PDB file of C-alpha atoms in Angstrom:
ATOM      1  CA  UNK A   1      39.561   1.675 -14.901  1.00  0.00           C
ATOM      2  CA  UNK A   2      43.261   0.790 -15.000  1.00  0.00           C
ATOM      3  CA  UNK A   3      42.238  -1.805 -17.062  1.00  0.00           C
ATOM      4  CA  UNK A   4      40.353   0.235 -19.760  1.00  0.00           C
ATOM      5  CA  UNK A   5      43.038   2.688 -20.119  1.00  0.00           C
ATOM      6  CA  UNK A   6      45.894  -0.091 -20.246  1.00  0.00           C
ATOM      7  CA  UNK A   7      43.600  -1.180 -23.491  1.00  0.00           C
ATOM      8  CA  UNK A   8      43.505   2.357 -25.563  1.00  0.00           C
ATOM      9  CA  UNK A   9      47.627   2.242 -25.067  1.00  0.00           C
ATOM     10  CA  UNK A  10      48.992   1.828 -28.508  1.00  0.00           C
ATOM     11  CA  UNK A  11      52.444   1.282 -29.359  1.00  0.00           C
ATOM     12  CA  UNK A  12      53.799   0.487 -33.043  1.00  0.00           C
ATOM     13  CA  UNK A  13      57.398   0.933 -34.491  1.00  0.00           C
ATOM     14  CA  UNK A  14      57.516   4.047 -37.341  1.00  0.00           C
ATOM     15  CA  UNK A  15      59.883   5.487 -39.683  1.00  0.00           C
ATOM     16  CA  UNK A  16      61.571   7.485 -36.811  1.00  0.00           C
ATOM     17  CA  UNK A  17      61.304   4.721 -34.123  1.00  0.00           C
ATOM     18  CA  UNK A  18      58.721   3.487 -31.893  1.00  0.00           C
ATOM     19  CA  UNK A  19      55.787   5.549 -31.500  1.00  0.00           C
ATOM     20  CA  UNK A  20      53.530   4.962 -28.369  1.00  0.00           C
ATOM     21  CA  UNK A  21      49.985   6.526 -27.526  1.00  0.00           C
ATOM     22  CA  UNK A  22      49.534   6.783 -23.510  1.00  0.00           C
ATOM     23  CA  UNK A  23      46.215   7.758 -22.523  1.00  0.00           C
ATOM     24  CA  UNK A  24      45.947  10.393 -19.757  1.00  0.00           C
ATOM     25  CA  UNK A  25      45.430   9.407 -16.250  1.00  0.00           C
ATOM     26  CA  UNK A  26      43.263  12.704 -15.590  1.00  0.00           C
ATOM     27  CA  UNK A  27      41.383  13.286 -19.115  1.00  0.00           C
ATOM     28  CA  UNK A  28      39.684  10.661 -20.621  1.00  0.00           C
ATOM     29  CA  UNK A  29      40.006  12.052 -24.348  1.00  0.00           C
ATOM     30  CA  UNK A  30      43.760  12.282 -24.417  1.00  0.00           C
ATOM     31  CA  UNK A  31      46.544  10.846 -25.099  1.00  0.00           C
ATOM     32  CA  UNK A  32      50.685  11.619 -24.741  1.00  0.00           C
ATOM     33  CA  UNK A  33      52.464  10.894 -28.182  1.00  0.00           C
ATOM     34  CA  UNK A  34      55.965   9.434 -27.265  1.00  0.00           C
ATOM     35  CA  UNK A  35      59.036   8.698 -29.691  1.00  0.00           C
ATOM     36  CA  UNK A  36      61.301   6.411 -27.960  1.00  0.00           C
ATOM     37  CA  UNK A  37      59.727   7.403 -24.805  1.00  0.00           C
ATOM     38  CA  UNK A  38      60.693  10.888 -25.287  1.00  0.00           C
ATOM     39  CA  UNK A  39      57.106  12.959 -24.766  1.00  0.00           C
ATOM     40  CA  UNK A  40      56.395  14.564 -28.912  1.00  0.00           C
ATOM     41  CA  UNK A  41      52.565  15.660 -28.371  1.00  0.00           C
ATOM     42  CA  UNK A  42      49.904  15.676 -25.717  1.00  0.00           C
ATOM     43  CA  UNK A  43      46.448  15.870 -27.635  1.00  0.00           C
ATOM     44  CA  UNK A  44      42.846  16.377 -25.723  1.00  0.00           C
ATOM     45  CA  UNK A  45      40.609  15.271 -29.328  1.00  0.00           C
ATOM     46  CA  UNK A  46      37.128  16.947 -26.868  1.00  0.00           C
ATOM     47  CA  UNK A  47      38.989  19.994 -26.314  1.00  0.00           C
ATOM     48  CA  UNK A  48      41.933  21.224 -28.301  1.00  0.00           C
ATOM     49  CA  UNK A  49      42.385  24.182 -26.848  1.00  0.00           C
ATOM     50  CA  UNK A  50      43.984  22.799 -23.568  1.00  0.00           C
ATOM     51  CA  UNK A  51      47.863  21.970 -23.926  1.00  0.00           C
ATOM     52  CA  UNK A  52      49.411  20.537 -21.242  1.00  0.00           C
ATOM     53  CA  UNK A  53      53.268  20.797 -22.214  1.00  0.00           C
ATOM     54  CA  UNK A  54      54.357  24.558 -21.225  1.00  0.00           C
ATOM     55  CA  UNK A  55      56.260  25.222 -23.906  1.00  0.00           C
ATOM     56  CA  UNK A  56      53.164  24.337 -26.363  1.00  0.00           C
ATOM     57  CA  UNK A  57      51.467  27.004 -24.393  1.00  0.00           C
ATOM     58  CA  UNK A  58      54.055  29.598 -25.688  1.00  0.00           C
ATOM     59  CA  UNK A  59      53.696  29.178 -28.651  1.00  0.00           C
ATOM     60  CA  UNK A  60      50.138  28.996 -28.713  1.00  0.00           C
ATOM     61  CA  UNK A  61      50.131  32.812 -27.231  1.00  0.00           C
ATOM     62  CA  UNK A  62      52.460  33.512 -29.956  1.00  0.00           C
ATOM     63  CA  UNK A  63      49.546  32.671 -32.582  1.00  0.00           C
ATOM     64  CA  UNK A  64      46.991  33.940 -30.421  1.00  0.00           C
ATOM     65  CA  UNK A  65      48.434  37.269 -30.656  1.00  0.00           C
ATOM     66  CA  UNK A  66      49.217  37.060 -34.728  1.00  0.00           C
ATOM     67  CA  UNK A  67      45.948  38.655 -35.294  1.00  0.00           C
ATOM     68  CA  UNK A  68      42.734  39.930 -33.445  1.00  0.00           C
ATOM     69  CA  UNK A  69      41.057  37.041 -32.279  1.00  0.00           C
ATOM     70  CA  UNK A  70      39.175  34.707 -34.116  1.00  0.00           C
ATOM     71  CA  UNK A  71      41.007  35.709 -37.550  1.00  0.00           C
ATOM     72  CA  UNK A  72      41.655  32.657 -39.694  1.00  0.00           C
ATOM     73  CA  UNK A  73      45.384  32.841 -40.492  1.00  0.00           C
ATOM     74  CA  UNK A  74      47.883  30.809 -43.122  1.00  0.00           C
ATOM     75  CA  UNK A  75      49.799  28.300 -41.240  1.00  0.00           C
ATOM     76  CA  UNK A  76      52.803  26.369 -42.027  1.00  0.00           C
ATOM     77  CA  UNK A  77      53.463  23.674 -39.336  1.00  0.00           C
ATOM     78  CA  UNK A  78      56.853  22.201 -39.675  1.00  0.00           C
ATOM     79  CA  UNK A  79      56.605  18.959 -37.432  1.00  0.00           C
ATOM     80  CA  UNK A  80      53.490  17.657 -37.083  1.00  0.00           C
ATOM     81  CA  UNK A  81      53.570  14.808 -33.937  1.00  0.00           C
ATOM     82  CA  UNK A  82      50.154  14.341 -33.009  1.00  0.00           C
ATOM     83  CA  UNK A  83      48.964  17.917 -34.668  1.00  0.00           C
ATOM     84  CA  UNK A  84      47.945  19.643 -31.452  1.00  0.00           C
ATOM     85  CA  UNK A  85      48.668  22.953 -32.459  1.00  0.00           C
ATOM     86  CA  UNK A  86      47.292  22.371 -35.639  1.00  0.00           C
ATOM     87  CA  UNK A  87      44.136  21.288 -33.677  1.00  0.00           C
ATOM     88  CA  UNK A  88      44.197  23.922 -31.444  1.00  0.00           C
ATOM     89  CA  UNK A  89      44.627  26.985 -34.373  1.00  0.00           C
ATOM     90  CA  UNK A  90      41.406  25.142 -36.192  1.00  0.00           C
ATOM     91  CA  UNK A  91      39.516  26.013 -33.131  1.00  0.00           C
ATOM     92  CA  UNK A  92      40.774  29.103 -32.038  1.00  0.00           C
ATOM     93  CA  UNK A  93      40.703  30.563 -35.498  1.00  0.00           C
ATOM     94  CA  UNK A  94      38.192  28.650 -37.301  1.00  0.00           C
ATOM     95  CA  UNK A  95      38.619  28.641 -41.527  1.00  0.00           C
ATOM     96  CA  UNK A  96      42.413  29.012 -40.865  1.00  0.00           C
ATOM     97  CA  UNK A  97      44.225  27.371 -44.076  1.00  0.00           C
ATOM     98  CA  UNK A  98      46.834  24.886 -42.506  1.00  0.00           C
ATOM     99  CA  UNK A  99      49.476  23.113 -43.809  1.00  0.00           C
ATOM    100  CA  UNK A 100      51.635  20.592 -41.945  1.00  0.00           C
ATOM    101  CA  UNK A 101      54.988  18.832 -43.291  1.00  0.00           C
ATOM    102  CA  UNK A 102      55.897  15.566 -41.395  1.00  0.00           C
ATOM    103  CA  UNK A 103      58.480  13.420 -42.734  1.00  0.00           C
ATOM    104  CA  UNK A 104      57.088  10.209 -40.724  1.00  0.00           C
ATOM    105  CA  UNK A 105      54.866   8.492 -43.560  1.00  0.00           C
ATOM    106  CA  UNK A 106      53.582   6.060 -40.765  1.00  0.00           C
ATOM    107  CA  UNK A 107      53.420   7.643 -37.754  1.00  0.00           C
ATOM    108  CA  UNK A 108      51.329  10.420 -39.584  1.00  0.00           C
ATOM    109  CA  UNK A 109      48.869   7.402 -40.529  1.00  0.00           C
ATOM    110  CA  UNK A 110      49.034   5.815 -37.040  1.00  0.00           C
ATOM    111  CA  UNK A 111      47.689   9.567 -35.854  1.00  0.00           C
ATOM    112  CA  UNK A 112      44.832   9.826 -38.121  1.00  0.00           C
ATOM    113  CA  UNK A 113      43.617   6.246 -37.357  1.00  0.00           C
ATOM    114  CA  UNK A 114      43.815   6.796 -33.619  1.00  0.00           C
ATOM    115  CA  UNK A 115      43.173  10.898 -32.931  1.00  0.00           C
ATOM    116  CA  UNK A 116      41.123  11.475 -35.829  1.00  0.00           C
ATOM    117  CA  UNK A 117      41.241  14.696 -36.973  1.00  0.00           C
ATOM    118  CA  UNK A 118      37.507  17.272 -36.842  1.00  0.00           C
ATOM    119  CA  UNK A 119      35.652  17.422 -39.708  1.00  0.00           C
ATOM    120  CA  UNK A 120      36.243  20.639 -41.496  1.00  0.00           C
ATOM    121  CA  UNK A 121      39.572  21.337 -39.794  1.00  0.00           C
ATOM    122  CA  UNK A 122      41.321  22.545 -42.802  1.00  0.00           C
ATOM    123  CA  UNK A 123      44.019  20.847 -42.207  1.00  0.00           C
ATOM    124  CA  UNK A 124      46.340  19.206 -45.045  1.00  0.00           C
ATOM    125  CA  UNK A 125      49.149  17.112 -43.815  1.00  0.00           C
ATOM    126  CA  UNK A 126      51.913  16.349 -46.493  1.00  0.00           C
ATOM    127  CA  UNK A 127      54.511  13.555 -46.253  1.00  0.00           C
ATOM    128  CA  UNK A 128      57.849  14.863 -46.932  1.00  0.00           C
ATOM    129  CA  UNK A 129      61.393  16.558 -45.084  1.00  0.00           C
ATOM    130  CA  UNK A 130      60.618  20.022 -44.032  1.00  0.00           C
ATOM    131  CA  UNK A 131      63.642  21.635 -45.865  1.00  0.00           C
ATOM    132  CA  UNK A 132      62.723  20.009 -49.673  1.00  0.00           C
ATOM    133  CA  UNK A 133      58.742  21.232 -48.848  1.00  0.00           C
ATOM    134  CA  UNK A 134      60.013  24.585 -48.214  1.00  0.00           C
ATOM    135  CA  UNK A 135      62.148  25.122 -50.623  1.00  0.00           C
ATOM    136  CA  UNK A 136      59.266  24.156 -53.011  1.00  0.00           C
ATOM    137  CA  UNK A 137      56.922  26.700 -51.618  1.00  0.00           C
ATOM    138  CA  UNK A 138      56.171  30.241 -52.996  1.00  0.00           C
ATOM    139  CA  UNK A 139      57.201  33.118 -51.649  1.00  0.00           C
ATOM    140  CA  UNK A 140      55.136  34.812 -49.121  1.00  0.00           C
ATOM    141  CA  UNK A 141      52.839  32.193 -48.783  1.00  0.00           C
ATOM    142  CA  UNK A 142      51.981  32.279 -44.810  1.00  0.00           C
ATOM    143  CA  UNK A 143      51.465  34.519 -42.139  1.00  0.00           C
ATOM    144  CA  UNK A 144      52.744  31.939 -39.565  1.00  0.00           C
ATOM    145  CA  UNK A 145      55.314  29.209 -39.370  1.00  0.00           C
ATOM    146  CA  UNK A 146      55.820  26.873 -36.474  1.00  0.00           C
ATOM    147  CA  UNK A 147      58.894  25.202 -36.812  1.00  0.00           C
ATOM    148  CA  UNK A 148      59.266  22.365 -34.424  1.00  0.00           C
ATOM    149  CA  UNK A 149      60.919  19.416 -35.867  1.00  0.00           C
ATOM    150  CA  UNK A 150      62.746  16.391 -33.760  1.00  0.00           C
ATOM    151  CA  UNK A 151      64.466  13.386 -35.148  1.00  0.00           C
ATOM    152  CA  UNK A 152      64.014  11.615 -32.046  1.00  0.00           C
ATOM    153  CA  UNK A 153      65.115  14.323 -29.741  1.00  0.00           C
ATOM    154  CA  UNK A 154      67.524  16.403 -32.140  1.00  0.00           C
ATOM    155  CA  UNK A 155      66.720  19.194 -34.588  1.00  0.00           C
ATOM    156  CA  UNK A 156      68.619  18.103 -37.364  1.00  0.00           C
ATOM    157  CA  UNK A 157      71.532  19.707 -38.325  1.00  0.00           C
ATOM    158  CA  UNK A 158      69.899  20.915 -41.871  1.00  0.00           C
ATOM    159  CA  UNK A 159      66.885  22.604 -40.077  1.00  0.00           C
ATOM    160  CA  UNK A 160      69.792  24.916 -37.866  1.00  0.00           C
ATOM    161  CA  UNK A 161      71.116  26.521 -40.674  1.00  0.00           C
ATOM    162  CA  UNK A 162      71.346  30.367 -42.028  1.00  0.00           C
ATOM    163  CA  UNK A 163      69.968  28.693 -45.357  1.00  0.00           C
ATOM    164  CA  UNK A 164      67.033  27.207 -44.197  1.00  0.00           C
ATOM    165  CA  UNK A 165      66.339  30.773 -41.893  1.00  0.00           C
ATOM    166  CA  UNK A 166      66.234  32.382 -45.421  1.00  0.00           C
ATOM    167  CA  UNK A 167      63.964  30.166 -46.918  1.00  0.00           C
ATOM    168  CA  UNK A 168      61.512  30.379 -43.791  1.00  0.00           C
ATOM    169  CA  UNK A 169      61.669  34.206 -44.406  1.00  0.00           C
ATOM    170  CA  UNK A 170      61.309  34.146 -47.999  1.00  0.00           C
ATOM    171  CA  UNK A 171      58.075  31.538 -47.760  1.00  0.00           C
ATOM    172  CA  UNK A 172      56.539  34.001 -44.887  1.00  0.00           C
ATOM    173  CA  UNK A 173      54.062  36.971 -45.994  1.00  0.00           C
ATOM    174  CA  UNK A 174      55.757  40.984 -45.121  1.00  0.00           C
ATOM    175  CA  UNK A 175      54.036  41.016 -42.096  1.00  0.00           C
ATOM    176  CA  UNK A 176      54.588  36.772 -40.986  1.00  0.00           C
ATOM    177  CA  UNK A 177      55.946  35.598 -37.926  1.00  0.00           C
ATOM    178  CA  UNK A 178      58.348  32.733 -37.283  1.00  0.00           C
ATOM    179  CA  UNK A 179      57.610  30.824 -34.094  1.00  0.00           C
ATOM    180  CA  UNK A 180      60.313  28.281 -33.384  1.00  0.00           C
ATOM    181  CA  UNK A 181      60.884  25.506 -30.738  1.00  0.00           C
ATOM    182  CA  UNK A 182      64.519  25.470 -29.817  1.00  0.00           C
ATOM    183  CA  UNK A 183      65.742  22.653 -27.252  1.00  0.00           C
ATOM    184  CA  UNK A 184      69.032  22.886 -25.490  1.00  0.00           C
ATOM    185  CA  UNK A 185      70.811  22.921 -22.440  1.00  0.00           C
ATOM    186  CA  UNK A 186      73.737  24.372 -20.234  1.00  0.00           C
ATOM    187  CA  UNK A 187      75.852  26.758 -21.620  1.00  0.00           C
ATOM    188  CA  UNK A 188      73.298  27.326 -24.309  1.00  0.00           C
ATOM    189  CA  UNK A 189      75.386  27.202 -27.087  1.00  0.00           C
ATOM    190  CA  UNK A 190      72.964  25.474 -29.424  1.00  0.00           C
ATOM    191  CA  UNK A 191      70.674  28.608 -28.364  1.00  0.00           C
ATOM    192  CA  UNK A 192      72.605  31.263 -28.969  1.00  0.00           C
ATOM    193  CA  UNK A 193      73.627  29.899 -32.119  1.00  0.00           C
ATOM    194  CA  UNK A 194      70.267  29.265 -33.218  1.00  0.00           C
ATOM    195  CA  UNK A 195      69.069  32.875 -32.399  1.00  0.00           C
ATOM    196  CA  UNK A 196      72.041  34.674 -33.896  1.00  0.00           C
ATOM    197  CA  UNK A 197      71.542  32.552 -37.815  1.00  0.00           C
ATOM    198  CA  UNK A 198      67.466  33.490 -37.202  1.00  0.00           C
ATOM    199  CA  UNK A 199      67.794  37.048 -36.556  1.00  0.00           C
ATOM    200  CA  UNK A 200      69.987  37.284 -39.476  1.00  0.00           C
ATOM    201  CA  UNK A 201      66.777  36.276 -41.799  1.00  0.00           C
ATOM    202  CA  UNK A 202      64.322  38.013 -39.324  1.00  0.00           C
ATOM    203  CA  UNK A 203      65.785  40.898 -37.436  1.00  0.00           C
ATOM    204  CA  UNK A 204      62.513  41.483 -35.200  1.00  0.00           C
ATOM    205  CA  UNK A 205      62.719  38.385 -32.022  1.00  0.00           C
ATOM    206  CA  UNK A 206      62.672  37.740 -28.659  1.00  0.00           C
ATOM    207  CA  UNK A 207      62.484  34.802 -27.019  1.00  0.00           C
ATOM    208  CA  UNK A 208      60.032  32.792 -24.386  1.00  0.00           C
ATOM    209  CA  UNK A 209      61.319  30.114 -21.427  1.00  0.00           C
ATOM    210  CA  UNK A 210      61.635  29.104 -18.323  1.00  0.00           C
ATOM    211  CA  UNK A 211      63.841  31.478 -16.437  1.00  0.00           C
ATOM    212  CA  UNK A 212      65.794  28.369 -15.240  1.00  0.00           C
ATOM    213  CA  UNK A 213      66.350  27.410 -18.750  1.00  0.00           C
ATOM    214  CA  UNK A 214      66.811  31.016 -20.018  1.00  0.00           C
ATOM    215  CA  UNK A 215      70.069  30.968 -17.466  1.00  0.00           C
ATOM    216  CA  UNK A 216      71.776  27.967 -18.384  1.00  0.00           C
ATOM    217  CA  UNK A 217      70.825  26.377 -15.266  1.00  0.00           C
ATOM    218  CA  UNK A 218      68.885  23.095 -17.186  1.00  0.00           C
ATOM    219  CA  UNK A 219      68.067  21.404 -20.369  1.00  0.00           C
ATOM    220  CA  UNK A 220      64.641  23.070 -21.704  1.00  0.00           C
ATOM    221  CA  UNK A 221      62.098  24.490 -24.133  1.00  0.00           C
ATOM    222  CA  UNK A 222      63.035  27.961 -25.727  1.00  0.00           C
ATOM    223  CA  UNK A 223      60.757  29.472 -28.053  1.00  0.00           C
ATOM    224  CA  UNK A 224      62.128  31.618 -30.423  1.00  0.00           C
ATOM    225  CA  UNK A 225      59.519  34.612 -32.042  1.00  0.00           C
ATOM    226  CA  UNK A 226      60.685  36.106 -34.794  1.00  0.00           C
ATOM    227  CA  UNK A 227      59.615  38.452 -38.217  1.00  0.00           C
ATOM    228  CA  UNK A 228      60.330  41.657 -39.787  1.00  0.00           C
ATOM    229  CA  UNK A 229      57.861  43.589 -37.963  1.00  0.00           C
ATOM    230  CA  UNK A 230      57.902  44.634 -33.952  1.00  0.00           C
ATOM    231  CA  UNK A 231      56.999  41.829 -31.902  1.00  0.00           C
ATOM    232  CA  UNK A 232      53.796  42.089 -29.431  1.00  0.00           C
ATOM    233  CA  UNK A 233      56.441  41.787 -26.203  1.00  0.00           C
ATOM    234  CA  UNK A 234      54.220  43.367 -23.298  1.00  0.00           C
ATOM    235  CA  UNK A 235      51.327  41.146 -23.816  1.00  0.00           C
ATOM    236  CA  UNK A 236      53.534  37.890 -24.338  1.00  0.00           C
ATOM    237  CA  UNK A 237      55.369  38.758 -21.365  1.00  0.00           C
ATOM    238  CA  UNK A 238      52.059  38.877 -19.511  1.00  0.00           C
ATOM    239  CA  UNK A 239      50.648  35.706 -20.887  1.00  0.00           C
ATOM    240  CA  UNK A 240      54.324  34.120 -19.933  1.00  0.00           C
ATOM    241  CA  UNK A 241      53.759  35.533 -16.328  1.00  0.00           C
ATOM    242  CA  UNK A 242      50.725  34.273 -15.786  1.00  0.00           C
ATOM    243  CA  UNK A 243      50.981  30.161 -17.014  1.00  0.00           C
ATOM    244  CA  UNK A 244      50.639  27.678 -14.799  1.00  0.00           C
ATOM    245  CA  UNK A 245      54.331  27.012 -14.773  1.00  0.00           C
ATOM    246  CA  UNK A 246      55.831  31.231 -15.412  1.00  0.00           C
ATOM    247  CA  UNK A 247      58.192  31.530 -18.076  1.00  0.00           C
ATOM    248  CA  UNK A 248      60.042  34.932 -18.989  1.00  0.00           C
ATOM    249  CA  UNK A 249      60.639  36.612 -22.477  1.00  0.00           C
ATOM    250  CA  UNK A 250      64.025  37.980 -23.155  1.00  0.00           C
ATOM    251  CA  UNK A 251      64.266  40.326 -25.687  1.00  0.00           C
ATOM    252  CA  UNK A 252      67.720  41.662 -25.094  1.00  0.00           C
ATOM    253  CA  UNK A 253      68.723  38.454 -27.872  1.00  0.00           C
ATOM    254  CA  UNK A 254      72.424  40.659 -28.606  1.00  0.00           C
ATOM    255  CA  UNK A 255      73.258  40.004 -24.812  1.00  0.00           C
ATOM    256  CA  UNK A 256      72.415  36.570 -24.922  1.00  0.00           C
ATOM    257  CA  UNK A 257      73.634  35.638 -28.190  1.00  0.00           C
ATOM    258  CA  UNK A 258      77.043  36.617 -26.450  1.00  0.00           C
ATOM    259  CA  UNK A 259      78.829  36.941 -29.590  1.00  0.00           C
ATOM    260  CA  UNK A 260      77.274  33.976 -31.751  1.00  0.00           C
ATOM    261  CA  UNK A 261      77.335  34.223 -35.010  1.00  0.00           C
ATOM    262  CA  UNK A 262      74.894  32.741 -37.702  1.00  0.00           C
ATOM    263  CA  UNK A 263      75.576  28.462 -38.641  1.00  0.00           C
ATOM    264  CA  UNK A 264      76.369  28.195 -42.466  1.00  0.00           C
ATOM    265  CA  UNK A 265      74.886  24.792 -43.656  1.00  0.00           C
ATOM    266  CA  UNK A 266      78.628  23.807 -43.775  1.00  0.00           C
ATOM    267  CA  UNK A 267      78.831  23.572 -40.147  1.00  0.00           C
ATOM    268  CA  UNK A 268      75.717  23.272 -38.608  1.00  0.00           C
ATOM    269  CA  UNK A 269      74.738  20.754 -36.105  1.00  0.00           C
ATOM    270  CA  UNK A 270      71.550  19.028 -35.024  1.00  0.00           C
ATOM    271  CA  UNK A 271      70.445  20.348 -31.344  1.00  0.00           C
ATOM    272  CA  UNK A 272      72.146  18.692 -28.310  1.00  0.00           C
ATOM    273  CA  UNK A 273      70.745  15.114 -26.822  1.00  0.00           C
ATOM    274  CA  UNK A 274      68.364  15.902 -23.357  1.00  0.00           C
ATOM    275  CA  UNK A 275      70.398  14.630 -20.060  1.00  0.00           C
ATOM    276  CA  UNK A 276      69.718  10.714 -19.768  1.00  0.00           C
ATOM    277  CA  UNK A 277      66.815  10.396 -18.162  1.00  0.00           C
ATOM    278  CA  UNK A 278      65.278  13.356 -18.596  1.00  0.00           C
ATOM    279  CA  UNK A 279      61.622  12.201 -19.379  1.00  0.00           C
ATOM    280  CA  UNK A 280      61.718   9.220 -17.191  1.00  0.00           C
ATOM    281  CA  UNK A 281      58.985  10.945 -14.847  1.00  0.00           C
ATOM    282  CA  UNK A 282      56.860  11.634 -17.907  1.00  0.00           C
ATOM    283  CA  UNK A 283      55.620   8.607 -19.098  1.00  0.00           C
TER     284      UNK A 283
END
């Protein structure tokens, strides 16, 4: 069995470094994406609808609560990985019109040779930086954007700004919802940045982590919900509660943006480097 497994591994050098596919130990359809052994995407191609990283299961009750269920929705996926949310939105809300931008000419290829995507998905995947697609893109276009971007393990610097938060609103339909993956780590200043520049382009958000993470006590996952329109916060909270590993929303964002103010491209910053060693127990 060890054997078998040790032969589905894949491993090949892309535009953003070296991309490896580890199968799982416990599933025998899926696979772990790393990028320079840092864990991108886990991906089960029989059943997308389970996610094993925590904070993917966030934001995956933050689109299951866009609409009433089943309601095919326009998505904008910034970041695609191995597309598991992508996956998982084509069978949760089946006819959904999907759209991901990935700058990683290669690594997209090496994902739709080896985790083939359904038939019928409806997903288009388009080769290009996320800022330059966007900017492109007409106004009101989507009722949904995931933004979860990593150049390695950074958000680059021209993804953080007040800018590209006004673009992201100006591409987003009225009623859309921004549903953001921001990394960072003790004192959260990355975080509160980040929140303070995206409330400034959508005033509605609250945000979803590990309380742990939420208090400065370690590097994490903190996914940031935002739009123009009040946010579904009792039900999120109680989907938050209840995962497998509990997380906490905070919607109080003015106490802990602590004063932050929102990052003109001029002096933004790509998010902060994990701790050395942080995935080492993940591979």
């Amino acid at each position: 069995m060890a054997q078998r497994r040790a032969s589905r591994r894949r491993m090949e050098t892309v535009a953003s470094g070296v991309a490896e596919l580890v199968p799982d130990p416990d599933r025998d359809t899926a696979f772990t994406l790393l990028l320079d052994g840092a864990p991108q995407s886990h991906v089960d191609l029989a059943d997308p609808e389970y996610l094993q990283f925590e904070y993917i299961r966030r934001m995956a009750a933050a689109l299951d609560l866009m609409a009433e269920p089943g309601r095919p929705l326009r998505a904008l996926h910034l970041g695609g990985g191995a597309l598991t949310l992508p996956r998982y939105l084509a069978a949760t809300r089946p006819g959904s019109a999907q759209r991901v931008v990935e700058i990683d000419g290669p690594l997209v290829e090496m994902v739709r040779r080896e985790l083939p995507l359904p038939a019928q998905a409806g997903i288009r995947v388009r080769v290009a930086d996320a800022r330059e697609a966007v900017e492109g893109m007409r106004d009101g276009g989507y009722d949904v954007i995931v933004l979860d971007v990593f150049a390695g393990a950074r958000t680059p610097a021209h993804l953080a700004s007040l800018e590209f938060a006004q673009q992201l609103a100006r591409v987003l339909d009225p009623a859309g919802r921004l549903i953001a993956n921001v990394a960072d780590g003790p004192p959260l200043k990355h975080a509160r940045a980040q929140v303070a520049t995206i409330r400034a382009a959508l005033p509605q958000a609250c945000l979803v982590a590990d309380a742990a993470v939420l208090r400065g006590r370690r590097f994490g996952n903190l996914v940031v919900l935002a739009g123009r329109t009040p946010l579904p916060v009792a039900e999120l909270t109680r989907r938050a509660a209840g995962d497998w590993f509990p997380g906490r929303v905070e919607t109080d964002l003015d106490r802990f943006a602590a004063g932050a103010t929102p990052v003109p491209d001029a002096t933004a910053v790509a998010s902060p480097s994990p701790p050395e060693g942080l995935f080492g127990n993940r591979k």
